[in-house]
Short mmCIF file of C-alpha atoms and ligand atoms in Angstrom, two decimals:
data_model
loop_
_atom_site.label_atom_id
_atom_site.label_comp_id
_atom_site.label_asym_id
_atom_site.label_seq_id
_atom_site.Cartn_x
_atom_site.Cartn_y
_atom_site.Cartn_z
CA UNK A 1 -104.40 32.15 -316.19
CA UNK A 2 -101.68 29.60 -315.27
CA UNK A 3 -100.98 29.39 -311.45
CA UNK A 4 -97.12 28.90 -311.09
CA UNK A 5 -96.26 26.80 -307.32
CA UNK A 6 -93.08 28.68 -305.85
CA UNK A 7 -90.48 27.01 -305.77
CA UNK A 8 -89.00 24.70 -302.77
CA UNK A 9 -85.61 26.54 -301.31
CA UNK A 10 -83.19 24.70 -299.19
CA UNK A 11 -81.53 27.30 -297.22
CA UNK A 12 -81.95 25.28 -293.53
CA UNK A 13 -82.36 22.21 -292.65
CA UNK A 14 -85.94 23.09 -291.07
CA UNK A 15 -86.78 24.13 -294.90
CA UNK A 16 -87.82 20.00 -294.40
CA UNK A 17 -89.79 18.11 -292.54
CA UNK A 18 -88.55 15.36 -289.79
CA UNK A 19 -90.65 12.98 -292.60
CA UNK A 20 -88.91 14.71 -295.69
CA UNK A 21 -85.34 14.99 -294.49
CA UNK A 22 -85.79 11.07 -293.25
CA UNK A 23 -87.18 10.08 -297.03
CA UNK A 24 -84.28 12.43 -298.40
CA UNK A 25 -81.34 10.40 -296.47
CA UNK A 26 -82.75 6.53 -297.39
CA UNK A 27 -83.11 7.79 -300.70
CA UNK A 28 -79.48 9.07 -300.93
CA UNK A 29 -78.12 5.76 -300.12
CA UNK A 30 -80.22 4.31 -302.44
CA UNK A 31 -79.07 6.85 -304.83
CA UNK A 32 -74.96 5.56 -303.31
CA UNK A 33 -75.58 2.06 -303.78
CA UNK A 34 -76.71 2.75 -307.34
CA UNK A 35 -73.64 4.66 -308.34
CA UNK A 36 -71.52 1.84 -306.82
CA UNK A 37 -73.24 -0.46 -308.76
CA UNK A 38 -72.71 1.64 -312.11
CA UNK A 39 -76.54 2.03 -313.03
CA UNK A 40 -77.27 5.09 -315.31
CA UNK A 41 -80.01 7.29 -314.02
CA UNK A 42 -80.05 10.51 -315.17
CA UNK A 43 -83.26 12.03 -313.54
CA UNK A 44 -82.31 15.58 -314.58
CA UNK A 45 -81.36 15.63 -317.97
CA UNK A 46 -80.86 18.95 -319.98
CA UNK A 47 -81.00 20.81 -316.33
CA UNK A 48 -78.69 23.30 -315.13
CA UNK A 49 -77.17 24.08 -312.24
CA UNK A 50 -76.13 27.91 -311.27
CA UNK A 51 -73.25 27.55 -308.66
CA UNK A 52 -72.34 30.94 -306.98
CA UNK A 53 -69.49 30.64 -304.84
CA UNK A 54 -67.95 34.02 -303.09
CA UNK A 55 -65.98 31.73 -300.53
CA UNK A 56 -63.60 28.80 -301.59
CA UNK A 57 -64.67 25.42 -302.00
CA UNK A 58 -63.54 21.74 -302.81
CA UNK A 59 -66.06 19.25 -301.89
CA UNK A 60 -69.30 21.85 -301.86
CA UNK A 61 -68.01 22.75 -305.82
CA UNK A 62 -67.07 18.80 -307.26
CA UNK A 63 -70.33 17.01 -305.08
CA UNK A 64 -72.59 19.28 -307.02
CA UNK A 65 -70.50 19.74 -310.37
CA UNK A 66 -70.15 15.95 -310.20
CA UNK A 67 -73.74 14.66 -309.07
CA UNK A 68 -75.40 17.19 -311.82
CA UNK A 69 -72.95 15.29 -314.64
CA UNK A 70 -73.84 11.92 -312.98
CA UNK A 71 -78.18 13.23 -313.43
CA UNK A 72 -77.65 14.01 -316.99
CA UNK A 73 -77.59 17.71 -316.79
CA UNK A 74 -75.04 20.07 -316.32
CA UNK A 75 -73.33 22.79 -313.73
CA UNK A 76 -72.12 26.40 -314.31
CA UNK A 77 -69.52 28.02 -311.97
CA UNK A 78 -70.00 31.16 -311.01
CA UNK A 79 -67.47 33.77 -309.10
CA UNK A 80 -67.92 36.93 -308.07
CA UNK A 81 -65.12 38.34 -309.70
CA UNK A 82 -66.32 37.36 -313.01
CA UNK A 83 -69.80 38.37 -313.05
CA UNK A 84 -71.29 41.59 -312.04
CA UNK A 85 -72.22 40.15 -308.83
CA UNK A 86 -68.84 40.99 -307.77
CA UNK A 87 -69.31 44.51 -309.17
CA UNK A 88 -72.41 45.34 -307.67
CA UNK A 89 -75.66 44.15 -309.37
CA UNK A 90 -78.39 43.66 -306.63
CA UNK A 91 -78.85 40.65 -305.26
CA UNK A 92 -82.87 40.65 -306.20
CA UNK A 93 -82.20 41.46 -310.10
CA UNK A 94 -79.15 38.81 -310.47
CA UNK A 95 -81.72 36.28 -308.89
CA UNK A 96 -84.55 37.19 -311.28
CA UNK A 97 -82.19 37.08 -314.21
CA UNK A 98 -80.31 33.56 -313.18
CA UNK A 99 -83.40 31.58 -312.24
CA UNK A 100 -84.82 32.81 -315.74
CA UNK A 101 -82.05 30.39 -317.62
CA UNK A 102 -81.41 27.62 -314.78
CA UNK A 103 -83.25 25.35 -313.13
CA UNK A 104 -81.81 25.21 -309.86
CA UNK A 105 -79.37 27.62 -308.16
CA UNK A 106 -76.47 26.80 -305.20
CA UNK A 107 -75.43 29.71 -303.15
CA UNK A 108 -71.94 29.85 -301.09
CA UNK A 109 -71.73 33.02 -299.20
CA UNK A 110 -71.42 35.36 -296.02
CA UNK A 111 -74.86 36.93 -294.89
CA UNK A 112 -77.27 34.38 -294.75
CA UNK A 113 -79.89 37.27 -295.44
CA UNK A 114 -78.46 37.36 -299.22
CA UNK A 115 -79.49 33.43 -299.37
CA UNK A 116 -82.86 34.51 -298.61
CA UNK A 117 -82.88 37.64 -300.40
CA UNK A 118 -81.76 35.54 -303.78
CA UNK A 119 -84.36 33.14 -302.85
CA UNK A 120 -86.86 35.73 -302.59
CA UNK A 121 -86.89 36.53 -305.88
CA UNK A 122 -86.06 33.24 -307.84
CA UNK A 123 -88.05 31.39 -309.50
CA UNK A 124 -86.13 28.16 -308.94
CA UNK A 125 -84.95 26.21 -306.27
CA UNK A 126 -82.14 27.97 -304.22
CA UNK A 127 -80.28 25.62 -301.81
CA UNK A 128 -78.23 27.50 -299.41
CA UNK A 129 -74.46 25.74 -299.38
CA UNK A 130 -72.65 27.37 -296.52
CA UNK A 131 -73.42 30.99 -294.79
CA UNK A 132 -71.79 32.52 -292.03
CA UNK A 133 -74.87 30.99 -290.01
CA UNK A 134 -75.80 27.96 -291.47
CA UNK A 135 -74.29 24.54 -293.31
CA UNK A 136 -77.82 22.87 -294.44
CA UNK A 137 -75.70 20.65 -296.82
CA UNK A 138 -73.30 19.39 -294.73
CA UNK A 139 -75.42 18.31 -291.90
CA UNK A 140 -77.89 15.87 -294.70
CA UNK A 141 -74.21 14.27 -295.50
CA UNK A 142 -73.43 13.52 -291.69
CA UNK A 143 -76.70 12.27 -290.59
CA UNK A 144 -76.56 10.15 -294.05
CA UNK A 145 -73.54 8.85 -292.04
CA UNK A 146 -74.85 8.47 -289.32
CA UNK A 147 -77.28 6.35 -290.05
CA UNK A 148 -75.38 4.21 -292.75
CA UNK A 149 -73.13 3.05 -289.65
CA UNK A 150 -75.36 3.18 -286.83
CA UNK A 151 -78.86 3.41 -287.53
CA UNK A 152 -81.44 5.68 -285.94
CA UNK A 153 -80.08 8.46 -284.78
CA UNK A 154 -82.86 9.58 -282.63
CA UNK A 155 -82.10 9.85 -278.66
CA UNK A 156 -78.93 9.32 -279.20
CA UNK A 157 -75.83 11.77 -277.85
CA UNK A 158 -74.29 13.76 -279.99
CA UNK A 159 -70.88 16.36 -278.86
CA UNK A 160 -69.96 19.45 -280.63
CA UNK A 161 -66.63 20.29 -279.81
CA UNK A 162 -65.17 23.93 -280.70
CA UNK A 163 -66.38 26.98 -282.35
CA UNK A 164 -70.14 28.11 -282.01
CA UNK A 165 -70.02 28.65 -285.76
CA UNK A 166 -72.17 27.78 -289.36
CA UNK A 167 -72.06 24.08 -288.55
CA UNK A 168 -72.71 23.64 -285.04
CA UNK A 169 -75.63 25.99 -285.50
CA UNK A 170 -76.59 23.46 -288.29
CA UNK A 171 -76.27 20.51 -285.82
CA UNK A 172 -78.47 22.82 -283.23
CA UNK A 173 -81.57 22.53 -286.47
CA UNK A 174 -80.46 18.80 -286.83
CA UNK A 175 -80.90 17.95 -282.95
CA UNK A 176 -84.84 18.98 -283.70
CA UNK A 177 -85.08 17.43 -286.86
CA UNK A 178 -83.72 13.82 -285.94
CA UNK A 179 -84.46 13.93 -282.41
CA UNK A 180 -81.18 13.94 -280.57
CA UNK A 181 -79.57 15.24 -277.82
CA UNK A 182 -76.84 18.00 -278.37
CA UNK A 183 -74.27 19.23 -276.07
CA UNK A 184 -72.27 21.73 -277.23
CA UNK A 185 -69.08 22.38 -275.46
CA UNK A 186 -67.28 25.79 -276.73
CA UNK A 187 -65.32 28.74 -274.64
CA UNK A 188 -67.08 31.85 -273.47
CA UNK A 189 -67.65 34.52 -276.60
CA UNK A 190 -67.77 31.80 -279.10
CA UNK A 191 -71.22 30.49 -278.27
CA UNK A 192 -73.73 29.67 -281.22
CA UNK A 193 -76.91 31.84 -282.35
CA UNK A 194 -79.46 32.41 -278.68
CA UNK A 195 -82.37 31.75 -280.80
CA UNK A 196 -81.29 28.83 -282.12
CA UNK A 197 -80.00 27.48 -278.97
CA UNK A 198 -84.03 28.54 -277.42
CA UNK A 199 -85.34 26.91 -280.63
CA UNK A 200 -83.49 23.41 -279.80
CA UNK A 201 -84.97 23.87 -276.06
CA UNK A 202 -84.29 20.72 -273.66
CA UNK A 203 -82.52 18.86 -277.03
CA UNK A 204 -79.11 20.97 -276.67
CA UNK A 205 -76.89 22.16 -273.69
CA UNK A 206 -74.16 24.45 -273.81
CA UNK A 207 -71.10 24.03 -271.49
CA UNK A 208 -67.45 25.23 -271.26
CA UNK A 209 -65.40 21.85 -270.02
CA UNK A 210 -65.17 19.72 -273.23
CA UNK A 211 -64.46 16.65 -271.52
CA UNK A 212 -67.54 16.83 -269.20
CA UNK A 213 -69.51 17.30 -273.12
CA UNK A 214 -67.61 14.39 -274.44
CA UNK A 215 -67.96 12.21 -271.60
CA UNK A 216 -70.42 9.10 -272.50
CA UNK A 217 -70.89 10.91 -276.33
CA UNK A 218 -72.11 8.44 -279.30
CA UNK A 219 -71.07 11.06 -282.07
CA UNK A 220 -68.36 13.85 -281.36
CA UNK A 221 -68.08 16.67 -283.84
CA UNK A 222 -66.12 19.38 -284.54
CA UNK A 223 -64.70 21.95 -287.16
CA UNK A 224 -61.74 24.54 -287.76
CA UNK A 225 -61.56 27.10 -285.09
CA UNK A 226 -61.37 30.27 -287.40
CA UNK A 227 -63.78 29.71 -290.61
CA UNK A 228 -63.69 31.66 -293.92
CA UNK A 229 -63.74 35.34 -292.99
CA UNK A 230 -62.03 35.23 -290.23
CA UNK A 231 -58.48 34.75 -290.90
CA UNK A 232 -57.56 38.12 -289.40
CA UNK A 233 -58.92 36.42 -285.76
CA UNK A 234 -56.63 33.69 -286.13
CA UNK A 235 -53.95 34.52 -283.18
CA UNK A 236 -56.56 35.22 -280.39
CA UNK A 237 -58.95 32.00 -281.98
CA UNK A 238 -56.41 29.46 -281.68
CA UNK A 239 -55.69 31.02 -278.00
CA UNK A 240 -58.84 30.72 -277.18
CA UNK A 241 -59.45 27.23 -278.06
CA UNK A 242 -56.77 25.92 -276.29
CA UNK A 243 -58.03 22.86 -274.58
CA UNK A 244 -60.72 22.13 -277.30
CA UNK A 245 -58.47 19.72 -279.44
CA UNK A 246 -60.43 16.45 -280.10
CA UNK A 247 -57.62 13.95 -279.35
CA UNK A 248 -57.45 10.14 -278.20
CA UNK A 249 -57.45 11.42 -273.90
CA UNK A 250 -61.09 13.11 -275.30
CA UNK A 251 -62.45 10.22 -277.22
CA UNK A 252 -61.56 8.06 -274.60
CA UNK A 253 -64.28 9.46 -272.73
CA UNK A 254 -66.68 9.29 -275.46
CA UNK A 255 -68.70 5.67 -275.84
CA UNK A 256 -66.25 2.81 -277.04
CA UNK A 257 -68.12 3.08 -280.48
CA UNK A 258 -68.40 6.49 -280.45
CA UNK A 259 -68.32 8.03 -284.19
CA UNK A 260 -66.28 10.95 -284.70
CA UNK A 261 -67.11 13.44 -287.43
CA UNK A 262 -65.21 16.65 -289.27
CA UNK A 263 -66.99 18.45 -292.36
CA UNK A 264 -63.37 19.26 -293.58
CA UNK A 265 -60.97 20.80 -294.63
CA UNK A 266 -59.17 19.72 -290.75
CA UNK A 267 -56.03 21.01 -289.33
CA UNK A 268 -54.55 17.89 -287.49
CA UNK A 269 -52.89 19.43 -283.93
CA UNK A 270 -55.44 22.27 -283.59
CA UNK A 271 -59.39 21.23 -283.45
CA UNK A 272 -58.36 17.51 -283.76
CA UNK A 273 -55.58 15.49 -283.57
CA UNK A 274 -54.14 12.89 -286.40
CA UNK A 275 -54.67 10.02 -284.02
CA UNK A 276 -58.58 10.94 -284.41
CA UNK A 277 -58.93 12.16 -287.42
CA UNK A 278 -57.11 8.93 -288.81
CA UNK A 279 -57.95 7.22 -286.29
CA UNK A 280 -60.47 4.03 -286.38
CA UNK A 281 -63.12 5.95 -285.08
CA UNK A 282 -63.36 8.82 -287.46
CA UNK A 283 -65.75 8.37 -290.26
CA UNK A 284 -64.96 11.62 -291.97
CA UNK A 285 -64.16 9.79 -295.87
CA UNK A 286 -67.71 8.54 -295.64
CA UNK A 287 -69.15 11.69 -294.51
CA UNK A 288 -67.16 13.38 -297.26
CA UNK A 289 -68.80 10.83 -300.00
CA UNK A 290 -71.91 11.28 -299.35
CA UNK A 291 -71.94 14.87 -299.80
CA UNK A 292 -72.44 13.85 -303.49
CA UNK A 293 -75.69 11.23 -302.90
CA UNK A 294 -76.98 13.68 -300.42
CA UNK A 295 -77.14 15.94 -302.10
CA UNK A 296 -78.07 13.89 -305.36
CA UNK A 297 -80.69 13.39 -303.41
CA UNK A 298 -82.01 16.83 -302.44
CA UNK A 299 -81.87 18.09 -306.19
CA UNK A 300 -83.80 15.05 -306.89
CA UNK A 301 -86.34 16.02 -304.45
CA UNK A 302 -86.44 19.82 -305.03
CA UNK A 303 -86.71 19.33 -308.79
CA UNK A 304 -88.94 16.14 -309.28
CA UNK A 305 -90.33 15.53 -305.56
CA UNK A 306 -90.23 12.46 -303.31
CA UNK A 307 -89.06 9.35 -304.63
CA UNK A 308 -89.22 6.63 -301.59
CA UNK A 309 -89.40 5.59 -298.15
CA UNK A 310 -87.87 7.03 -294.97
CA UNK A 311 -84.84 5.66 -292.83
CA UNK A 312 -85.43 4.88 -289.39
N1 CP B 1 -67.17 20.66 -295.96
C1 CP B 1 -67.21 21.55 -296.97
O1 CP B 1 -68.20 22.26 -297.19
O2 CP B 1 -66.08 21.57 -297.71
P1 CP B 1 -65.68 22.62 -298.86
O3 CP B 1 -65.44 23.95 -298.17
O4 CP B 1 -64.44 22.05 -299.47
O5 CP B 1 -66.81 22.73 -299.84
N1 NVA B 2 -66.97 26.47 -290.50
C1 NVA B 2 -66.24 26.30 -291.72
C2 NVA B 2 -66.85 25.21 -292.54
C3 NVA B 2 -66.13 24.95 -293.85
C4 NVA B 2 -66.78 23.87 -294.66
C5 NVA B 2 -66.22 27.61 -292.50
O1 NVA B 2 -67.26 28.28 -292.56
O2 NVA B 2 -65.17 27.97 -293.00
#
């Protein structure tokens, strides 16, 4: 009888190791430089890709279309309202059918339960690519940047300003996984996940004046103040966030080098402000880019296992 491993999912950043996720990020600039340089390596050759996407998408959809083209193999795109996902078929059987013809499957949806319910039953990798809870991807492509400009992040200061939402509870898993300090500065009834703030213990601190957050910050984040899904809370958001706009009186208060970082799309003049966004400061091109060798990277490692040495 043939014992088959199950398969490595990516659905949170703690689906690594401190070790692995370090090893992931050297290897994705390794994976950038060798890009730039126009080297072919194409690691995944005749593999496909399963993209499911029931929210929109630009760079989530062309960093993976892209990076599987760029590996040799190949990317399908899939949308609710064309399959029968989007007419009902459970979530268990389209997972058992899917990972039967691909090799690796992305997931962009609401629940973060039907992430782990698709992982559940696939027999492929399943990396998780934006839930209502969590933005695993995203967070490999800032530290990536992180690190590319400034080294170690470890016991270093990082700000979240806005919205308790999918990201900052992202950057509350990264603060554990890199070994950094979080403050997270957001107004009352928008506050990120309890048990993820009690996971990140004495690493994170939650407070209401931004500027007090911001003040001596080497890395200040933020994100839109109403996310996908929640367009019909867009009055009463933007009311509530008044006073959260990342602008040049904020960064001021920040670290003279302090980074700033967006995961995009932005809206200049509500969460940040065009003098920051395009500002010298903001590193947000970068941390777009590498959403493509990041995450080169993690297919590489979920398919094929580690390749090299860790950053830091
Ligand atoms: N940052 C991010 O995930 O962007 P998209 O929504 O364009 O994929
Ligand atoms: N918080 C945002 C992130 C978009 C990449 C959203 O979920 O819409």
């Amino acid at each position: 009888m043939t014992v088959t491993r199950p398969p490595r999912h990516f659905l949170r950043l703690t689906d690594l190791t401190p070790t692995e996720a370090r090893t992931l990020l050297g290897r994705a600039s390794e994976l950038k430089r060798m890009q730039r340089a126009g080297e072919p390596y194409a690691p995944l050759t005749h593999k496909v890709m399963g993209m499911i996407f029931e929210k929109a998408s630009t760079r989530t959809r062309v960093s993976f279309e892209a990076g599987m083209a760029q590996f040799g193999g190949h990317a399908i795109f899939l949308s609710p309202r064309d399959t029968q996902l989007g007419r009902g078929e459970p979530i268990a059987d389209s997972a058992r059918v899917l990972s039967r013809m691909v090799d690796v499957i992305m997931i962009r949806t609401f629940a973060h339960a039907v992430v782990e319910e698709f992982a559940a039953h696939s027999r492929v990798p399943v990396i998780n690519a934006l839930t209502d809870y969590l933005h695993p991807c995203q967070l490999l492509a800032d530290m990536q940047t992180w690190f590319e400009h400034r080294g170690d992040i470890r016991g270093r200061t990082v700000v979240w300003v806005g919205d308790g939402n999918n990201m900052c509870q992202s950057y509350l898993e990264a603060a554990g996984l890199f070994d950094f300090q979080l403050r997270i500065a957001c107004p009352e009834g928008f506050d990120p996940d309890p048990g993820l703030l009690a996971a990140a213990g004495e690493r994170c601190v939650l407070l209401r004046d931004p500027r007090e957050a911001v003040t001596g910050a080497d890395l200040v984040v933020t994100d839109v103040w109403t996310s996908m899904g929640q367009e019909a809370e867009q009055e009463a958001r933007l009311r509530a966030f008044a006073g959260y706009i990342v602008d040049e009186a904020m960064m001021a208060l920040a670290q003279p080098n302090a980074l700033f970082m967006h995961c995009l799309p932005a809206h200049r003049g509500e969460e940040v402000s065009a003098g920051v966004i395009d500002g010298p400061q903001s590193v947000v091109w970068d941390e777009a880019e590498n959403r493509l060798h990041s995450q080169k990277a993690l297919l590489e490692f979920l398919l094929l296992g580690p390749v090299s040495k860790a950053v830091g």
